[in-house]
Amino acid sequence: MSRRILVIPGHPAMESFCGSLADAYVKGARAAGNEVQLIDLAKLSFDPILHNGYNSIQPLEPDLLSAREAIKWAEHLVFVYPIWWGAMPALLKGFIDRIFLPGFAFKFRDGSAMWDRLLSNRSAHLLVTMDTPIWYYKLVYRMPGHNQMKRTILEFCGIKPVKISSFGPVKNATPQKREQWIAKAYAYGNKA
C-alpha cells in the first residue's frame, strides 16, 4: 500500500551523514512505490526564532508555508538529524517552533488544561545520529532528545506511533559501518 511520506533532514550542513541517511531512506521508500517529498532544512530560508512566542502571529516565510502544506499532505513524517548537546540542532528546533503552532499542530481548549491534537492520523520515524555511544545516551542521559521529539512534540500534536532508530557513535565509525547504516536507512524506507 502506497503512503505519502515527508522526509525532513534537520542537519544544518548541506552535506552530512544525516543527508546520506535521508537520501537512502527516500530511495528505499520510492522503490517501494511510496510518494515521497523531501524538505532539507539547510536549504530553506526562514527565521528560526519565534520572536514573540504565541503572543502575536509571526508571518510564515514562503519556505515555511510550503513546508506546512507538505506536513498536511504527509501520512508519515521522517526526521533525520544529529544529537548535539543531548538534543536536536537549533535549526530543527527553530523549524518546529515556527511550524508546529497553535491552530496548526494543536489547539488549547478554552477553560481547560487539555488540548486537541491537530496532526493526528500521521506516524513518524526518527533517524538520529550521535557520537555518544547509544547505550550511554540511553542509560546515563536517559535520552533527553529522543523524549523531547517523541513525547513533547510529535505525540503532543497527535503524531503516533513514533519510531526511533539511533546510529552511533558516528565520529569514529568505519566506512563499512557507515555503509551498513545507509543500507539500514534504505531498508527502513523500503518498509515504510
PDB file of C-alpha atoms in Angstrom:
ATOM      1  CA  MET A   1       0.000   0.000   0.000  1.00  0.00           C
ATOM      2  CA  SER A   2       1.462   3.330  -1.077  1.00  0.00           C
ATOM      3  CA  ARG A   3       1.952   6.054   1.535  1.00  0.00           C
ATOM      4  CA  ARG A   4       2.616   9.785   1.378  1.00  0.00           C
ATOM      5  CA  ILE A   5       5.972  10.256   3.114  1.00  0.00           C
ATOM      6  CA  LEU A   6       7.706  13.511   4.000  1.00  0.00           C
ATOM      7  CA  VAL A   7      11.431  13.277   4.795  1.00  0.00           C
ATOM      8  CA  ILE A   8      12.947  16.199   6.724  1.00  0.00           C
ATOM      9  CA  PRO A   9      16.740  16.250   7.144  1.00  0.00           C
ATOM     10  CA  GLY A  10      17.435  18.561  10.078  1.00  0.00           C
ATOM     11  CA  HIS A  11      21.215  18.902   9.853  1.00  0.00           C
ATOM     12  CA  PRO A  12      22.300  22.499   9.115  1.00  0.00           C
ATOM     13  CA  ALA A  13      25.110  21.428   6.755  1.00  0.00           C
ATOM     14  CA  MET A  14      24.250  20.879   3.097  1.00  0.00           C
ATOM     15  CA  GLU A  15      26.468  17.767   3.043  1.00  0.00           C
ATOM     16  CA  SER A  16      26.334  15.460   6.062  1.00  0.00           C
ATOM     17  CA  PHE A  17      25.988  11.841   7.073  1.00  0.00           C
ATOM     18  CA  CYS A  18      22.389  12.664   8.021  1.00  0.00           C
ATOM     19  CA  GLY A  19      21.891  13.752   4.408  1.00  0.00           C
ATOM     20  CA  SER A  20      23.193  10.378   3.225  1.00  0.00           C
ATOM     21  CA  LEU A  21      20.766   8.576   5.542  1.00  0.00           C
ATOM     22  CA  ALA A  22      17.874  10.741   4.327  1.00  0.00           C
ATOM     23  CA  ASP A  23      18.752  10.100   0.667  1.00  0.00           C
ATOM     24  CA  ALA A  24      18.887   6.349   1.302  1.00  0.00           C
ATOM     25  CA  TYR A  25      15.514   6.423   3.067  1.00  0.00           C
ATOM     26  CA  VAL A  26      13.970   8.359   0.152  1.00  0.00           C
ATOM     27  CA  LYS A  27      15.365   5.875  -2.394  1.00  0.00           C
ATOM     28  CA  GLY A  28      14.038   2.925  -0.398  1.00  0.00           C
ATOM     29  CA  ALA A  29      10.590   4.488   0.051  1.00  0.00           C
ATOM     30  CA  ARG A  30      10.300   5.362  -3.640  1.00  0.00           C
ATOM     31  CA  ALA A  31      11.452   1.869  -4.652  1.00  0.00           C
ATOM     32  CA  ALA A  32       8.550   0.506  -2.593  1.00  0.00           C
ATOM     33  CA  GLY A  33       6.087   2.670  -4.554  1.00  0.00           C
ATOM     34  CA  ASN A  34       5.514   5.423  -1.983  1.00  0.00           C
ATOM     35  CA  GLU A  35       5.006   9.095  -2.826  1.00  0.00           C
ATOM     36  CA  VAL A  36       7.900  10.958  -1.213  1.00  0.00           C
ATOM     37  CA  GLN A  37       8.682  14.619  -0.667  1.00  0.00           C
ATOM     38  CA  LEU A  38      11.911  15.942   0.856  1.00  0.00           C
ATOM     39  CA  ILE A  39      12.372  19.193   2.760  1.00  0.00           C
ATOM     40  CA  ASP A  40      16.047  19.828   3.509  1.00  0.00           C
ATOM     41  CA  LEU A  41      16.090  22.412   6.294  1.00  0.00           C
ATOM     42  CA  ALA A  42      19.632  23.500   5.343  1.00  0.00           C
ATOM     43  CA  LYS A  43      18.235  24.808   2.051  1.00  0.00           C
ATOM     44  CA  LEU A  44      15.245  26.723   3.446  1.00  0.00           C
ATOM     45  CA  SER A  45      15.174  30.450   4.037  1.00  0.00           C
ATOM     46  CA  PHE A  46      13.417  31.313   7.297  1.00  0.00           C
ATOM     47  CA  ASP A  47      13.974  32.936  10.671  1.00  0.00           C
ATOM     48  CA  PRO A  48      14.189  30.049  13.178  1.00  0.00           C
ATOM     49  CA  ILE A  49      13.270  32.292  16.121  1.00  0.00           C
ATOM     50  CA  LEU A  50       9.662  32.597  17.274  1.00  0.00           C
ATOM     51  CA  HIS A  51      10.260  36.169  18.451  1.00  0.00           C
ATOM     52  CA  ASN A  52       7.069  36.774  20.451  1.00  0.00           C
ATOM     53  CA  GLY A  53       6.132  33.245  21.427  1.00  0.00           C
ATOM     54  CA  TYR A  54       2.413  32.717  20.939  1.00  0.00           C
ATOM     55  CA  ASN A  55       1.582  36.324  21.916  1.00  0.00           C
ATOM     56  CA  SER A  56       1.405  37.570  18.329  1.00  0.00           C
ATOM     57  CA  ILE A  57       1.306  35.998  14.917  1.00  0.00           C
ATOM     58  CA  GLN A  58       4.667  35.945  13.141  1.00  0.00           C
ATOM     59  CA  PRO A  59       4.064  35.582   9.404  1.00  0.00           C
ATOM     60  CA  LEU A  60       5.484  32.411   7.884  1.00  0.00           C
ATOM     61  CA  GLU A  61       8.067  32.795   5.137  1.00  0.00           C
ATOM     62  CA  PRO A  62       7.271  31.143   1.757  1.00  0.00           C
ATOM     63  CA  ASP A  63       9.502  28.134   2.550  1.00  0.00           C
ATOM     64  CA  LEU A  64       7.626  27.547   5.815  1.00  0.00           C
ATOM     65  CA  LEU A  65       4.243  27.888   4.109  1.00  0.00           C
ATOM     66  CA  SER A  66       5.333  25.206   1.630  1.00  0.00           C
ATOM     67  CA  ALA A  67       6.636  23.016   4.467  1.00  0.00           C
ATOM     68  CA  ARG A  68       3.340  23.329   6.320  1.00  0.00           C
ATOM     69  CA  GLU A  69       1.446  22.189   3.210  1.00  0.00           C
ATOM     70  CA  ALA A  70       3.807  19.225   2.887  1.00  0.00           C
ATOM     71  CA  ILE A  71       3.143  18.245   6.520  1.00  0.00           C
ATOM     72  CA  LYS A  72      -0.616  18.425   5.888  1.00  0.00           C
ATOM     73  CA  TRP A  73      -0.130  16.222   2.806  1.00  0.00           C
ATOM     74  CA  ALA A  74       2.010  13.599   4.573  1.00  0.00           C
ATOM     75  CA  GLU A  75       0.799  10.442   6.251  1.00  0.00           C
ATOM     76  CA  HIS A  76       4.264   9.587   7.572  1.00  0.00           C
ATOM     77  CA  LEU A  77       6.990  12.028   8.683  1.00  0.00           C
ATOM     78  CA  VAL A  78      10.670  11.096   8.767  1.00  0.00           C
ATOM     79  CA  PHE A  79      13.080  13.377  10.620  1.00  0.00           C
ATOM     80  CA  VAL A  80      16.812  12.777  10.115  1.00  0.00           C
ATOM     81  CA  TYR A  81      19.122  14.728  12.427  1.00  0.00           C
ATOM     82  CA  PRO A  82      22.096  14.552  14.782  1.00  0.00           C
ATOM     83  CA  ILE A  83      22.046  14.753  18.556  1.00  0.00           C
ATOM     84  CA  TRP A  84      24.078  17.767  19.672  1.00  0.00           C
ATOM     85  CA  TRP A  85      24.317  18.571  23.389  1.00  0.00           C
ATOM     86  CA  GLY A  86      21.708  15.902  24.107  1.00  0.00           C
ATOM     87  CA  ALA A  87      19.049  17.128  21.673  1.00  0.00           C
ATOM     88  CA  MET A  88      18.304  18.224  18.104  1.00  0.00           C
ATOM     89  CA  PRO A  89      20.222  21.028  16.338  1.00  0.00           C
ATOM     90  CA  ALA A  90      18.912  24.577  16.725  1.00  0.00           C
ATOM     91  CA  LEU A  91      17.826  24.682  13.065  1.00  0.00           C
ATOM     92  CA  LEU A  92      15.416  21.763  13.534  1.00  0.00           C
ATOM     93  CA  LYS A  93      14.131  23.167  16.826  1.00  0.00           C
ATOM     94  CA  GLY A  94      13.581  26.544  15.172  1.00  0.00           C
ATOM     95  CA  PHE A  95      11.690  24.880  12.316  1.00  0.00           C
ATOM     96  CA  ILE A  96       9.437  23.111  14.816  1.00  0.00           C
ATOM     97  CA  ASP A  97       8.933  26.318  16.838  1.00  0.00           C
ATOM     98  CA  ARG A  98       7.835  28.170  13.705  1.00  0.00           C
ATOM     99  CA  ILE A  99       5.684  25.424  12.106  1.00  0.00           C
ATOM    100  CA  PHE A 100       4.095  23.425  14.945  1.00  0.00           C
ATOM    101  CA  LEU A 101       1.940  26.338  16.100  1.00  0.00           C
ATOM    102  CA  PRO A 102      -1.428  26.515  17.857  1.00  0.00           C
ATOM    103  CA  GLY A 103      -4.158  26.185  15.267  1.00  0.00           C
ATOM    104  CA  PHE A 104      -1.967  24.030  13.022  1.00  0.00           C
ATOM    105  CA  ALA A 105      -0.368  21.354  15.215  1.00  0.00           C
ATOM    106  CA  PHE A 106      -2.508  21.628  18.353  1.00  0.00           C
ATOM    107  CA  LYS A 107      -5.246  23.730  19.894  1.00  0.00           C
ATOM    108  CA  PHE A 108      -5.703  24.505  23.563  1.00  0.00           C
ATOM    109  CA  ARG A 109      -9.286  24.115  24.781  1.00  0.00           C
ATOM    110  CA  ASP A 110     -10.827  27.177  26.388  1.00  0.00           C
ATOM    111  CA  GLY A 111     -11.039  26.889  30.168  1.00  0.00           C
ATOM    112  CA  SER A 112      -9.239  23.530  30.183  1.00  0.00           C
ATOM    113  CA  ALA A 113      -5.756  22.143  30.615  1.00  0.00           C
ATOM    114  CA  MET A 114      -6.483  19.778  27.714  1.00  0.00           C
ATOM    115  CA  TRP A 115      -5.728  20.310  24.036  1.00  0.00           C
ATOM    116  CA  ASP A 116      -6.682  18.946  20.636  1.00  0.00           C
ATOM    117  CA  ARG A 117      -4.011  17.118  18.673  1.00  0.00           C
ATOM    118  CA  LEU A 118      -4.400  18.504  15.154  1.00  0.00           C
ATOM    119  CA  LEU A 119      -1.788  16.332  13.416  1.00  0.00           C
ATOM    120  CA  SER A 120      -3.397  13.001  14.264  1.00  0.00           C
ATOM    121  CA  ASN A 121      -3.559  10.193  11.698  1.00  0.00           C
ATOM    122  CA  ARG A 122       0.146  10.505  10.974  1.00  0.00           C
ATOM    123  CA  SER A 123       3.089   8.405  12.084  1.00  0.00           C
ATOM    124  CA  ALA A 124       6.767   9.292  12.319  1.00  0.00           C
ATOM    125  CA  HIS A 125      10.207   7.743  12.208  1.00  0.00           C
ATOM    126  CA  LEU A 126      13.261   9.488  13.628  1.00  0.00           C
ATOM    127  CA  LEU A 127      16.671   8.579  12.197  1.00  0.00           C
ATOM    128  CA  VAL A 128      19.074  10.058  14.720  1.00  0.00           C
ATOM    129  CA  THR A 129      22.869  10.141  14.638  1.00  0.00           C
ATOM    130  CA  MET A 130      25.143  10.739  17.603  1.00  0.00           C
ATOM    131  CA  ASP A 131      28.748  10.480  18.708  1.00  0.00           C
ATOM    132  CA  THR A 132      27.786   9.327  22.192  1.00  0.00           C
ATOM    133  CA  PRO A 133      27.552   5.542  22.466  1.00  0.00           C
ATOM    134  CA  ILE A 134      23.867   4.703  22.190  1.00  0.00           C
ATOM    135  CA  TRP A 135      23.860   2.636  25.391  1.00  0.00           C
ATOM    136  CA  TYR A 136      25.361   5.601  27.284  1.00  0.00           C
ATOM    137  CA  TYR A 137      22.828   8.043  25.820  1.00  0.00           C
ATOM    138  CA  LYS A 138      20.048   5.689  26.926  1.00  0.00           C
ATOM    139  CA  LEU A 139      21.234   4.590  30.372  1.00  0.00           C
ATOM    140  CA  VAL A 140      23.128   7.627  31.657  1.00  0.00           C
ATOM    141  CA  TYR A 141      21.493  10.591  29.910  1.00  0.00           C
ATOM    142  CA  ARG A 142      18.035   8.963  29.709  1.00  0.00           C
ATOM    143  CA  MET A 143      17.574  10.010  26.029  1.00  0.00           C
ATOM    144  CA  PRO A 144      16.501  13.649  26.543  1.00  0.00           C
ATOM    145  CA  GLY A 145      16.465  14.491  22.828  1.00  0.00           C
ATOM    146  CA  HIS A 146      14.511  11.370  21.910  1.00  0.00           C
ATOM    147  CA  ASN A 147      11.949  12.055  24.640  1.00  0.00           C
ATOM    148  CA  GLN A 148      11.623  15.695  23.615  1.00  0.00           C
ATOM    149  CA  MET A 149      10.961  14.908  19.972  1.00  0.00           C
ATOM    150  CA  LYS A 150       8.764  11.858  20.509  1.00  0.00           C
ATOM    151  CA  ARG A 151       6.703  12.740  23.568  1.00  0.00           C
ATOM    152  CA  THR A 152       6.662  16.504  23.988  1.00  0.00           C
ATOM    153  CA  ILE A 153       6.491  17.458  20.301  1.00  0.00           C
ATOM    154  CA  LEU A 154       5.179  14.777  17.955  1.00  0.00           C
ATOM    155  CA  GLU A 155       2.865  12.823  20.275  1.00  0.00           C
ATOM    156  CA  PHE A 156       1.692  16.112  21.837  1.00  0.00           C
ATOM    157  CA  CYS A 157       0.446  17.041  18.351  1.00  0.00           C
ATOM    158  CA  GLY A 158      -1.151  13.616  17.751  1.00  0.00           C
ATOM    159  CA  ILE A 159       1.573  12.014  15.631  1.00  0.00           C
ATOM    160  CA  LYS A 160       1.934   8.371  16.606  1.00  0.00           C
ATOM    161  CA  PRO A 161       3.358   5.860  16.584  1.00  0.00           C
ATOM    162  CA  VAL A 162       6.812   7.420  16.622  1.00  0.00           C
ATOM    163  CA  LYS A 163       9.662   5.011  15.929  1.00  0.00           C
ATOM    164  CA  ILE A 164      13.260   5.994  16.740  1.00  0.00           C
ATOM    165  CA  SER A 165      16.357   4.498  15.114  1.00  0.00           C
ATOM    166  CA  SER A 166      19.693   5.636  16.526  1.00  0.00           C
ATOM    167  CA  PHE A 167      23.002   5.478  14.660  1.00  0.00           C
ATOM    168  CA  GLY A 168      26.255   5.867  16.546  1.00  0.00           C
ATOM    169  CA  PRO A 169      28.779   6.592  17.571  1.00  0.00           C
ATOM    170  CA  VAL A 170      29.347   8.171  14.147  1.00  0.00           C
ATOM    171  CA  LYS A 171      32.571  10.080  14.830  1.00  0.00           C
ATOM    172  CA  ASN A 172      34.903   7.093  14.639  1.00  0.00           C
ATOM    173  CA  ALA A 173      32.713   4.769  12.572  1.00  0.00           C
ATOM    174  CA  THR A 174      34.462   2.933   9.758  1.00  0.00           C
ATOM    175  CA  PRO A 175      33.336   3.469   6.162  1.00  0.00           C
ATOM    176  CA  GLN A 176      31.953  -0.086   6.259  1.00  0.00           C
ATOM    177  CA  LYS A 177      29.865   0.708   9.339  1.00  0.00           C
ATOM    178  CA  ARG A 178      28.527   3.887   7.717  1.00  0.00           C
ATOM    179  CA  GLU A 179      27.566   1.890   4.618  1.00  0.00           C
ATOM    180  CA  GLN A 180      25.718  -0.591   6.855  1.00  0.00           C
ATOM    181  CA  TRP A 181      23.788   2.279   8.414  1.00  0.00           C
ATOM    182  CA  ILE A 182      22.966   3.733   4.992  1.00  0.00           C
ATOM    183  CA  ALA A 183      21.704   0.306   3.899  1.00  0.00           C
ATOM    184  CA  LYS A 184      19.581   0.166   7.053  1.00  0.00           C
ATOM    185  CA  ALA A 185      18.060   3.585   6.253  1.00  0.00           C
ATOM    186  CA  TYR A 186      17.226   2.328   2.743  1.00  0.00           C
ATOM    187  CA  ALA A 187      15.566  -0.750   4.259  1.00  0.00           C
ATOM    188  CA  TYR A 188      13.523   1.413   6.644  1.00  0.00           C
ATOM    189  CA  GLY A 189      12.294   3.461   3.692  1.00  0.00           C
ATOM    190  CA  ASN A 190      11.536   0.347   1.694  1.00  0.00           C
ATOM    191  CA  LYS A 191       9.337  -0.976   4.527  1.00  0.00           C
ATOM    192  CA  ALA A 192       7.616   2.334   5.303  1.00  0.00           C
TER     193      ALA A 192
END
